[in-house]
XYZ file of C-alpha atoms in Angstrom:
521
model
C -107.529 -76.778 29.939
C -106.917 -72.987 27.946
C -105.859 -71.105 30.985
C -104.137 -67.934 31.791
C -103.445 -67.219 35.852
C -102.222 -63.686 36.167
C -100.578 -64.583 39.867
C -99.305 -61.932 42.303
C -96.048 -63.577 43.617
C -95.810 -60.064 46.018
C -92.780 -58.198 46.810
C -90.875 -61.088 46.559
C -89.536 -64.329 48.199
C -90.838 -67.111 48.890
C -92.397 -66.379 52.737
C -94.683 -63.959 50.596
C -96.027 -66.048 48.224
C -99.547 -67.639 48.550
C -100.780 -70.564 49.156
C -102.838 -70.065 45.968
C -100.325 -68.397 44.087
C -98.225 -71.653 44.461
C -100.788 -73.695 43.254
C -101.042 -71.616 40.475
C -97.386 -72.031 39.619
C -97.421 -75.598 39.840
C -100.192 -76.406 38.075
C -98.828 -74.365 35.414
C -96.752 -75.744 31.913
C -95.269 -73.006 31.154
C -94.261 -69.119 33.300
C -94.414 -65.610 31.695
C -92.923 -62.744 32.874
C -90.629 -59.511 33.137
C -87.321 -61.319 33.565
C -86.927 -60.148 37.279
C -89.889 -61.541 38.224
C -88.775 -65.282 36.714
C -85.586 -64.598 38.485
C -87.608 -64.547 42.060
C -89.389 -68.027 41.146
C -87.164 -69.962 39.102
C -85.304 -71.236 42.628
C -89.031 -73.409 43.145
C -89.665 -74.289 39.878
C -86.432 -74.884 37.987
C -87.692 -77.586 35.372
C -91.055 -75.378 33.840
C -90.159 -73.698 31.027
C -90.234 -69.541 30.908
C -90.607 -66.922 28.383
C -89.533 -63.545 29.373
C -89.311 -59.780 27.881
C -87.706 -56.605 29.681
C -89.946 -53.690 30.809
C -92.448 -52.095 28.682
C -92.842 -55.526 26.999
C -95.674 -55.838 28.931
C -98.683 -56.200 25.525
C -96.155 -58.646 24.252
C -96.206 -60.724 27.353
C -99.407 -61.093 27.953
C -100.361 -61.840 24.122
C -97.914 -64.682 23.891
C -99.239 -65.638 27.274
C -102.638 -65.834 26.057
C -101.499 -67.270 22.641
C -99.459 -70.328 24.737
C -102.514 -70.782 26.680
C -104.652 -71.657 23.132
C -102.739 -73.971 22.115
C -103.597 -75.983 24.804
C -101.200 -74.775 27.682
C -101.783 -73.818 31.390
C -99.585 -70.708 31.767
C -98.836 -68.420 34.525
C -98.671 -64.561 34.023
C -96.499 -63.290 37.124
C -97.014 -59.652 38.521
C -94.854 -58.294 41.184
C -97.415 -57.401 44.481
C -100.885 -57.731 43.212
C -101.674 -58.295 39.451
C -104.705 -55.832 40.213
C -102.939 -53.158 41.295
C -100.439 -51.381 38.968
C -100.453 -54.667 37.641
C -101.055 -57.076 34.548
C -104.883 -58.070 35.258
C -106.433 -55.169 33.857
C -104.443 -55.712 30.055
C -104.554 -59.288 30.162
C -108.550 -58.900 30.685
C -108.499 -56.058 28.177
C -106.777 -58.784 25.612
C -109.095 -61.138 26.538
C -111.686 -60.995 23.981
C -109.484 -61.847 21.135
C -108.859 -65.232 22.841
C -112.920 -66.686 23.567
C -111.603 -70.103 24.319
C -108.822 -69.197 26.951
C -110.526 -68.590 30.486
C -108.770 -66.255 32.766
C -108.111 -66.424 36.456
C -106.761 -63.465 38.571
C -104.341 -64.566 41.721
C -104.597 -61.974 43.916
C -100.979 -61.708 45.543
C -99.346 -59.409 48.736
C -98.940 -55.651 47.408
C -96.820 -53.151 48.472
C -98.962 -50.799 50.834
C -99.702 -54.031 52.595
C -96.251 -55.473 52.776
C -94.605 -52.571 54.035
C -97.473 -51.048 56.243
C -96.116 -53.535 59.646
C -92.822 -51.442 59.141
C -94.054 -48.380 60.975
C -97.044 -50.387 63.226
C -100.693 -49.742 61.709
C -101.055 -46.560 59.575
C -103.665 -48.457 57.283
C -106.359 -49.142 59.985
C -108.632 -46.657 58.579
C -109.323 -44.940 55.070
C -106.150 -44.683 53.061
C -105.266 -43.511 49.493
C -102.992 -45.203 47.065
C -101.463 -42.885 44.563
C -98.294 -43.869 42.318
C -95.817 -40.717 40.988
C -95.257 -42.813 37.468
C -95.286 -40.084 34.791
C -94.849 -42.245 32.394
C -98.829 -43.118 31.455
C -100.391 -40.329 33.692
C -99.583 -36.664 33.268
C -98.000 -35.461 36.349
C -100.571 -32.887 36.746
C -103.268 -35.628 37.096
C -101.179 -36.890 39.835
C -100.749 -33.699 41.616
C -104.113 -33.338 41.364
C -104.858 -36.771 43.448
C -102.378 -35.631 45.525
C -103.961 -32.538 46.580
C -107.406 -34.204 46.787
C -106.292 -36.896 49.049
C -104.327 -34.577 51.238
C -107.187 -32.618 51.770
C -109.699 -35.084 51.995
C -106.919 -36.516 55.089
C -106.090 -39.934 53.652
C -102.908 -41.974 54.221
C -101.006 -41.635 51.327
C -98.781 -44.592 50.033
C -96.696 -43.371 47.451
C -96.179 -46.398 44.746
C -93.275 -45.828 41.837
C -91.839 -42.649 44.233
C -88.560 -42.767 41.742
C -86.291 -44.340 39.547
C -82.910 -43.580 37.608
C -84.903 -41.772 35.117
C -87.309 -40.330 37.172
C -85.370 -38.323 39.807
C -86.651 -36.199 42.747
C -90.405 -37.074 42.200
C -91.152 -37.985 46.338
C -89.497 -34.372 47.062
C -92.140 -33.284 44.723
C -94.769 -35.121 46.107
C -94.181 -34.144 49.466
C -94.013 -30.572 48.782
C -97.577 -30.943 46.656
C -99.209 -32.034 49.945
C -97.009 -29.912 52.504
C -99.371 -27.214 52.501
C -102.310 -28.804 54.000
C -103.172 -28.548 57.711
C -102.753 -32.499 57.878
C -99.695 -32.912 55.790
C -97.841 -36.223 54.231
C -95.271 -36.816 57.176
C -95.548 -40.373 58.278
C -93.243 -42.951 56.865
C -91.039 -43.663 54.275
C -90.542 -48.146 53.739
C -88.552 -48.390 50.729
C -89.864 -51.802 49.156
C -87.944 -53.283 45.751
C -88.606 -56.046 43.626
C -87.117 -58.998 45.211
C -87.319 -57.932 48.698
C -89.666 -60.058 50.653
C -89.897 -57.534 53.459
C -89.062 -53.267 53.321
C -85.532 -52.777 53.003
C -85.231 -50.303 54.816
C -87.722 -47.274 56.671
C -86.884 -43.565 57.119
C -89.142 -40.561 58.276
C -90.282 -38.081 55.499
C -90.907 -35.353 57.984
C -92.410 -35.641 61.568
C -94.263 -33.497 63.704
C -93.525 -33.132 67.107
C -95.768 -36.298 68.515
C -98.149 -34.048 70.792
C -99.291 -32.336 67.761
C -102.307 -34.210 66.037
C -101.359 -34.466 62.133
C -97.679 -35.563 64.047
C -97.352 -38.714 61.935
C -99.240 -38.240 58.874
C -102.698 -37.622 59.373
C -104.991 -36.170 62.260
C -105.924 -39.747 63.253
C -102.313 -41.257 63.375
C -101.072 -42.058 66.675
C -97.311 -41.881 67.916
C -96.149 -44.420 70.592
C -91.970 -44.677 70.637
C -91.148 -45.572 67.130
C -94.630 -46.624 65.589
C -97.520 -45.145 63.638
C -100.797 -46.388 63.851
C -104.153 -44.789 62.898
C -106.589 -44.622 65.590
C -109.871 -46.897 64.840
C -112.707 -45.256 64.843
C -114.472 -45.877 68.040
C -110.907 -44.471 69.608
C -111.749 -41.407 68.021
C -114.966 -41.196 70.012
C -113.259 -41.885 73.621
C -109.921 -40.076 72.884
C -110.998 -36.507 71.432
C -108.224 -33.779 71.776
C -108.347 -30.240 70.915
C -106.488 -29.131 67.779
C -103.304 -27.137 68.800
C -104.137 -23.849 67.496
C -100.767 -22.845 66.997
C -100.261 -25.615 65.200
C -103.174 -25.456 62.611
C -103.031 -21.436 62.749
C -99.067 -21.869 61.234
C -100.301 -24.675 58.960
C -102.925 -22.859 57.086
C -100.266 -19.697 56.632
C -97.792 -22.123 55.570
C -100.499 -23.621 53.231
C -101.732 -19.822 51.725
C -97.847 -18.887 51.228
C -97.215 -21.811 49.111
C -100.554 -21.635 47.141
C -99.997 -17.488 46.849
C -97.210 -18.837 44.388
C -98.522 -21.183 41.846
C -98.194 -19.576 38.659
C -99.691 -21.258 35.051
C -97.773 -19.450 32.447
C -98.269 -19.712 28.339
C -94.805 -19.270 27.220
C -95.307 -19.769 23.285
C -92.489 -16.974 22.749
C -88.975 -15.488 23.421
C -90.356 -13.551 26.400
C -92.241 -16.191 27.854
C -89.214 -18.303 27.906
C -87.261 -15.906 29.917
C -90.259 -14.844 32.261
C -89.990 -18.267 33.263
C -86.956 -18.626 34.201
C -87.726 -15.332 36.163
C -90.325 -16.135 37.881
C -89.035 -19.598 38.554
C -86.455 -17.638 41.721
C -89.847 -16.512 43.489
C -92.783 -18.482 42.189
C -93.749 -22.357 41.549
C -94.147 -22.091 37.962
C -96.370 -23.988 35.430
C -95.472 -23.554 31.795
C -97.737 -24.585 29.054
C -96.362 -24.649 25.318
C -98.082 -26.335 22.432
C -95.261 -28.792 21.084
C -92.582 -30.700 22.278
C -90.023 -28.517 20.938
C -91.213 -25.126 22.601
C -90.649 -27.942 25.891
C -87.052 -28.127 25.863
C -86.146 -24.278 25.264
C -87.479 -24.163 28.451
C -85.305 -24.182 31.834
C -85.204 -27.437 33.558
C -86.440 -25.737 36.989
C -89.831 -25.331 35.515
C -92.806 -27.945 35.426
C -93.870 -27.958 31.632
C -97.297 -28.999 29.971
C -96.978 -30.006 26.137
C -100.025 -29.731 23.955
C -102.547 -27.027 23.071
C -105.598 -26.928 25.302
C -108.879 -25.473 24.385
C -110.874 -23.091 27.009
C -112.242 -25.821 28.829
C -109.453 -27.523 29.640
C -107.825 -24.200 30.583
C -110.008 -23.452 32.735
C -110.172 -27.138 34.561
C -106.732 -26.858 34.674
C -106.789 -23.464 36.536
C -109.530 -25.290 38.832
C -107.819 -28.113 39.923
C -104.499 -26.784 39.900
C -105.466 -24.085 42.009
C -103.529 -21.294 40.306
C -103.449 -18.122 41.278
C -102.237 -16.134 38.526
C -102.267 -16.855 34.528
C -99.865 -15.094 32.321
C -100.339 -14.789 29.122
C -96.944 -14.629 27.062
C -97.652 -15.707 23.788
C -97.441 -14.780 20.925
C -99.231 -11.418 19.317
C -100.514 -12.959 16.671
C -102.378 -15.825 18.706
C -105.468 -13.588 19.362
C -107.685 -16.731 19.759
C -105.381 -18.434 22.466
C -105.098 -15.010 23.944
C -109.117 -15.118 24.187
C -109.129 -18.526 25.624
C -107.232 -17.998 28.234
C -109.127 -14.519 28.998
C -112.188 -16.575 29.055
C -110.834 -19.139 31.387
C -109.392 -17.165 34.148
C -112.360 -15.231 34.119
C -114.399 -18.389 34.675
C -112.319 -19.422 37.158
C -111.699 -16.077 39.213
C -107.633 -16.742 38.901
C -106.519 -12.690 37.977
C -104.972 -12.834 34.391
C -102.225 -11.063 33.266
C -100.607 -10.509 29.559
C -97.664 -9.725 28.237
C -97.701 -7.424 25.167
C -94.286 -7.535 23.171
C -93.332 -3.699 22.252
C -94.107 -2.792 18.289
C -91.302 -1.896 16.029
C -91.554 1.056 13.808
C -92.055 0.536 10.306
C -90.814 1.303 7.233
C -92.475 4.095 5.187
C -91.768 1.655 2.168
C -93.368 -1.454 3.933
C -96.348 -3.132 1.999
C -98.957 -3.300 5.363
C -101.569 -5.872 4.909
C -104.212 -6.975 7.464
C -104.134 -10.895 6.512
C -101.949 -13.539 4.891
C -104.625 -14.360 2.587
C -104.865 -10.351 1.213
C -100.598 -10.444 1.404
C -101.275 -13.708 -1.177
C -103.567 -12.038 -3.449
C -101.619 -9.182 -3.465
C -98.107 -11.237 -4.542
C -100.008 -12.676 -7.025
C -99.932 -9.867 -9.231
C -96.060 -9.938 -8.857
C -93.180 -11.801 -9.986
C -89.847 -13.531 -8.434
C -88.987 -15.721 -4.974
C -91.021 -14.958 -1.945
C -89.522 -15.578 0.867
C -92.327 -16.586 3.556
C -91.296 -15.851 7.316
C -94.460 -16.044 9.244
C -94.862 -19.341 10.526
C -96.196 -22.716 9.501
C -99.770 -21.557 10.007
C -100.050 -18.829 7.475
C -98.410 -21.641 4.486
C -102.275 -22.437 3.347
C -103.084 -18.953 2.642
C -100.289 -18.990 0.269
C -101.724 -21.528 -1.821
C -101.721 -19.814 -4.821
C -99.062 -19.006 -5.168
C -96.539 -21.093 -7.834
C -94.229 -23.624 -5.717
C -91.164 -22.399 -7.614
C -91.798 -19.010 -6.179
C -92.150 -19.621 -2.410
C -89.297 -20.488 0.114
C -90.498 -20.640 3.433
C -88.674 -20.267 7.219
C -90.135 -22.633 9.548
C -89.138 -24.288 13.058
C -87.259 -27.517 12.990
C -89.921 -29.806 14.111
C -91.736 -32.421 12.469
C -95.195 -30.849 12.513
C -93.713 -27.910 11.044
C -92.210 -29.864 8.214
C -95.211 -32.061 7.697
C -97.285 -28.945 7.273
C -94.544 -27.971 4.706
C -94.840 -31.617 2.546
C -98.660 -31.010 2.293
C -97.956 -28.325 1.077
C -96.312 -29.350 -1.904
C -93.060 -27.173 -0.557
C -90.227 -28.782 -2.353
C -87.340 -29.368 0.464
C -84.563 -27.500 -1.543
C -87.078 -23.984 -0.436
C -87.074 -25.136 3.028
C -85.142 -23.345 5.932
C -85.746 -25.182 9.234
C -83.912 -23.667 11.831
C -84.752 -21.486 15.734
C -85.276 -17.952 15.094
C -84.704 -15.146 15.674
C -81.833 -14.234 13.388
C -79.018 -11.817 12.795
C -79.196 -9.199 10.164
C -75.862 -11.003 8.287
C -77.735 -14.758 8.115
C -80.805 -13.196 6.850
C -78.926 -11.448 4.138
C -77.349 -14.717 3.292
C -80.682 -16.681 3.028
C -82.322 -13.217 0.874
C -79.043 -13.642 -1.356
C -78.857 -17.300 -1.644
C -82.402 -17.962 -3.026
C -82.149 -14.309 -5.324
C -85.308 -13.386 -2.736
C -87.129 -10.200 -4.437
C -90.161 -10.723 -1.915
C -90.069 -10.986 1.804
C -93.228 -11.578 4.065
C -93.139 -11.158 8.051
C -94.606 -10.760 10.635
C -94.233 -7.286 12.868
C -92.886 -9.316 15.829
C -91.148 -6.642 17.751
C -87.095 -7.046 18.965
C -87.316 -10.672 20.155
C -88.572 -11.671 16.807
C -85.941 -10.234 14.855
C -88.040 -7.725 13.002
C -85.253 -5.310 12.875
C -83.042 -7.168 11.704
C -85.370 -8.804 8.939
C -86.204 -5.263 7.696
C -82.495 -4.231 7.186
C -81.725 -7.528 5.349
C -84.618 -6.917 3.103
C -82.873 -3.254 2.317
C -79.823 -3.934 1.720
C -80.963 -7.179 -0.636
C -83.266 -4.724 -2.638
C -86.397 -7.364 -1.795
C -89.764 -5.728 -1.579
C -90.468 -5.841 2.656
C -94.399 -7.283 3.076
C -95.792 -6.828 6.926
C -98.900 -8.770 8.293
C -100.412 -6.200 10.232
C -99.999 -6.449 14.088
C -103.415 -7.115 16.191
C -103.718 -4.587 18.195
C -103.618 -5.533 21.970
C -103.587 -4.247 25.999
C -101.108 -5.770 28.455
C -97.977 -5.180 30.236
C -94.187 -4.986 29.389
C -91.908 -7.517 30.934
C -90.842 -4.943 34.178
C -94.546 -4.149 33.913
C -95.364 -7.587 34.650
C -92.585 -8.511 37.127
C -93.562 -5.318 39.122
C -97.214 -6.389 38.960
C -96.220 -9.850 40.155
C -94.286 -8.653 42.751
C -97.143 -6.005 44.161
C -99.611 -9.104 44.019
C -97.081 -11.650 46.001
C -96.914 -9.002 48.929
C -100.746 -8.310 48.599
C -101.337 -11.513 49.165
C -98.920 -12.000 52.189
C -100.975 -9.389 54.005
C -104.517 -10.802 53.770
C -105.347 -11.731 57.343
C -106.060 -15.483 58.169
C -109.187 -16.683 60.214
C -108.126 -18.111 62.877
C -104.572 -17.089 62.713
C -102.719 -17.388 65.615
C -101.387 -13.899 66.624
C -97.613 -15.720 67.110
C -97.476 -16.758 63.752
C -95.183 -14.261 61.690
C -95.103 -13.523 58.146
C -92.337 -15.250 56.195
């Protein structure tokens, strides 16, 4: 018989193991599996043979599983809990296809909501959500999204994957994604590991006083001495209680504090990086950059989003974020981001704010063009090294221009250089390095490549405009300036002050319902 069982052999043990799942095993010729999971069964079946691979050799494991089972084998694909949930049935069934003649039979095994749900009595007697915190295939604002809609929509919550050595401080996270709402995550905490046949161990995340209904985890969960349970249904029905209004009335002011101070911020520049780190004391702050590289300049207190996003998903992501503000702090030159996210708040009602970087003065000599494309033409008609300091996204318009002549300053990042090898750049006229730069290092580069030409952008201080233009002087090179859109927004105490003036706005909008004892924090 061509076979594959995928078998849930649960949290571990050998109490925990099923009937079926044994049979599985023994009727099996050969065991696959992470080598943890081996490790749990090997004590039963010592003689079968085994073929392991560490984590995230999961595609490998199941092809050779399915491969094994063609040639004729039985074999047994083990999962830890339930191989259909956060578990191997779904890739093995994906893989499938390629194999016609193996059949495939899912085990269903003891998960880990299950398993540890006795700890604490009966929180899972009614509707419950399960939600893991694993980054590592799902963004973490997808997650905090689930979050926020199972908290509101008053689920249990068991938290799968809460941390790891890699991953630290995720639960605090999670817990303070849900805090706000009137029924928040409290509950409890079973720690459950790989290996452990029962929770190691069980701890309270936060708890209400019991009197309070939400004391627990959710409006229906009951408190009796140390246990949890969620009342069934019909209980509901006999046992109705009033909502303590102090309670709910500090819960909701609580919940429109902490929402007051979600922030999404575009930090594609110099400014942006600092205004995070800023805003970071006072607000929770969201920053969204377009590469990987623009990530790590960032400070490690702030949540970051890599990857450029078009107006719709801007404005999803201000729905079901539920952001309050959007600042826009990058870069003068990105007029069509700049309109995207205009768009976007406006769609979404979140007030926008932008940051507009102050304009240098500039030369009476300076060759002012609108465009790279007319600054291209125009260089052209001239001779000697150009030195090109505008950015990767301007290098097509200089297309015309002979290879020998151009040198270009770019960031060090492999898009950036990728753009330069299409390009035909050679890599001897490449300078990859973080701007901005001194006046002495740009004389250097003007002096080292015999530069007669240099083109820039007018990017204000934090760009290093200055600094370019008095290299370019002293070097004798001709100083070309793509013309600055022009733009409305706010300098950087501006926009602190306006931040500021909205956060204590916002602390004074009376509540519905507020309860008169509840104080402003």
């Amino acid at each position: 018989m061509q076979k594959v069982y995928v078998v849930g052999i649960g949290p571990g043990g050998e109490e925990m193991l099923t009937p079926q799942a044994r049979r599985a095993l023994e009727a099996s010729d050969l065991l696959c599996g992470y080598t943890v999971y081996i490790d749990l069964v090997r004590p039963l079946f010592p003689q079968k043979p085994v073929y392991t691979t560490q984590m995230t050799g999961e595609v490998q494991r199941c092809r050779q599983a399915l491969q094994e089972a063609q040639s004729g084998k039985t074999v047994a694909l083990l999962c830890s809990g339930d191989p259909g949930v956060y578990g191997m049935a779904g890739l093995v069934l994906q893989l499938a296809p390629a194999y016609p003649e193996v059949a495939v039979e899912v085990v269903p095994g003891v998960t880990a909501a299950t398993a540890g749900a006795p700890l604490p009595g009966g929180p899972l007697a009614n509707d419950f959500a399960v939600i893991s915190l694993s980054d590592r295939l799902t963004p973490w604002q997808t997650i905090v999204q689930r979050l926020r809609a199972a908290a509101e929509a008053d689920f249990v919550l068991c938290l799968y994957n809460p941390e790891s050595r890699s991953r630290k401080g995720y639960l605090k996270r999670a817990c303070e994604v849900v805090d706000p709402f009137p029924a928040p995550l409290c509950g409890v905490k079973a720690r459950m590991g790989v290996g452990c046949p029962i929770p190691r161990a069980a701890a309270p995340l936060r708890l209400a006083p019991p009197h309070r209904p939400g004391g627990g985890g959710k409006r229906r969960l009951h408190v009796r001495g140390p246990f949890r349970s969620c009342r069934r249904h019909v209980h509901n029905r006999l046992h109705r209680q009033q909502p303590d209004a102090d309670f709910r009335g500090k819960a909701r002011h609580a919940a429109r504090i902490h929402a007051m101070k979600r922030l999404l911020l575009f930090a594609g520049t110099t400014e942006g990086r600092r205004l995070a780190e800023e805003l970071s004391k006072d607000w929770e702050v969201t920053a969204s950059v377009a590469t990987a590289y623009g990530a790590q300049l960032l400070p490690s207190q702030v949540r970051v989003l890599t990857g450029r996003l078009d107006e719709p998903q801007i404005e999803a992501l201000l729905r079901q974020e539920n952001f309050d503000v959007l600042v826009d702090a990058t870069h003068p030159y990105a007029k069509a981001v700049t309109r995207n996210l205009q768009t976007a708040a406006a769609n979404a009602a979140v007030p926008y704010l932008r940051l507009a970087r102050p304009q240098s003065p500039l030369p009476a000599d300076a060759r002012v063009l609108e465009t790279a494309e007319k600054a291209a033409a125009a260089l052209a008609e001239t001779e000697g090294p150009v030195f090109l300091t505008t950015g990767v996204k301007e290098l097509p318009a200089f297309a015309a221009l002979a290879r020998e002549r151009l040198y270009v300053r770019v960031l060090p990042t492999h898009e950036a250089l990728c753009i330069c090898e299409r390009e035909k750049i050679p890599p001897s006229h490449i300078v990859a390095m973080q701007g901005p730069f001194s006046e002495a290092l740009n004389r250097a580069l003007l002096s080292q490549f015999q530069i007669c030409h240099l083109v820039t952008k007018e990017g204000g201080a934090a760009g290093g405009f200055a600094e370019k233009v008095s290299a370019a002087k002293a070097c004798g090179a001709v100083l070309w300036v793509l013309r600055r859109p022009a733009e409305q927004g706010l300098s950087y105490a501006q926009l602190l002050e306006r931040l500021r003036t909205l956060s204590r706005s916002q602390l004074q909008i009376p509540m519905t319902g507020r309860n008169p004892s509840c104080k402003s924090h």
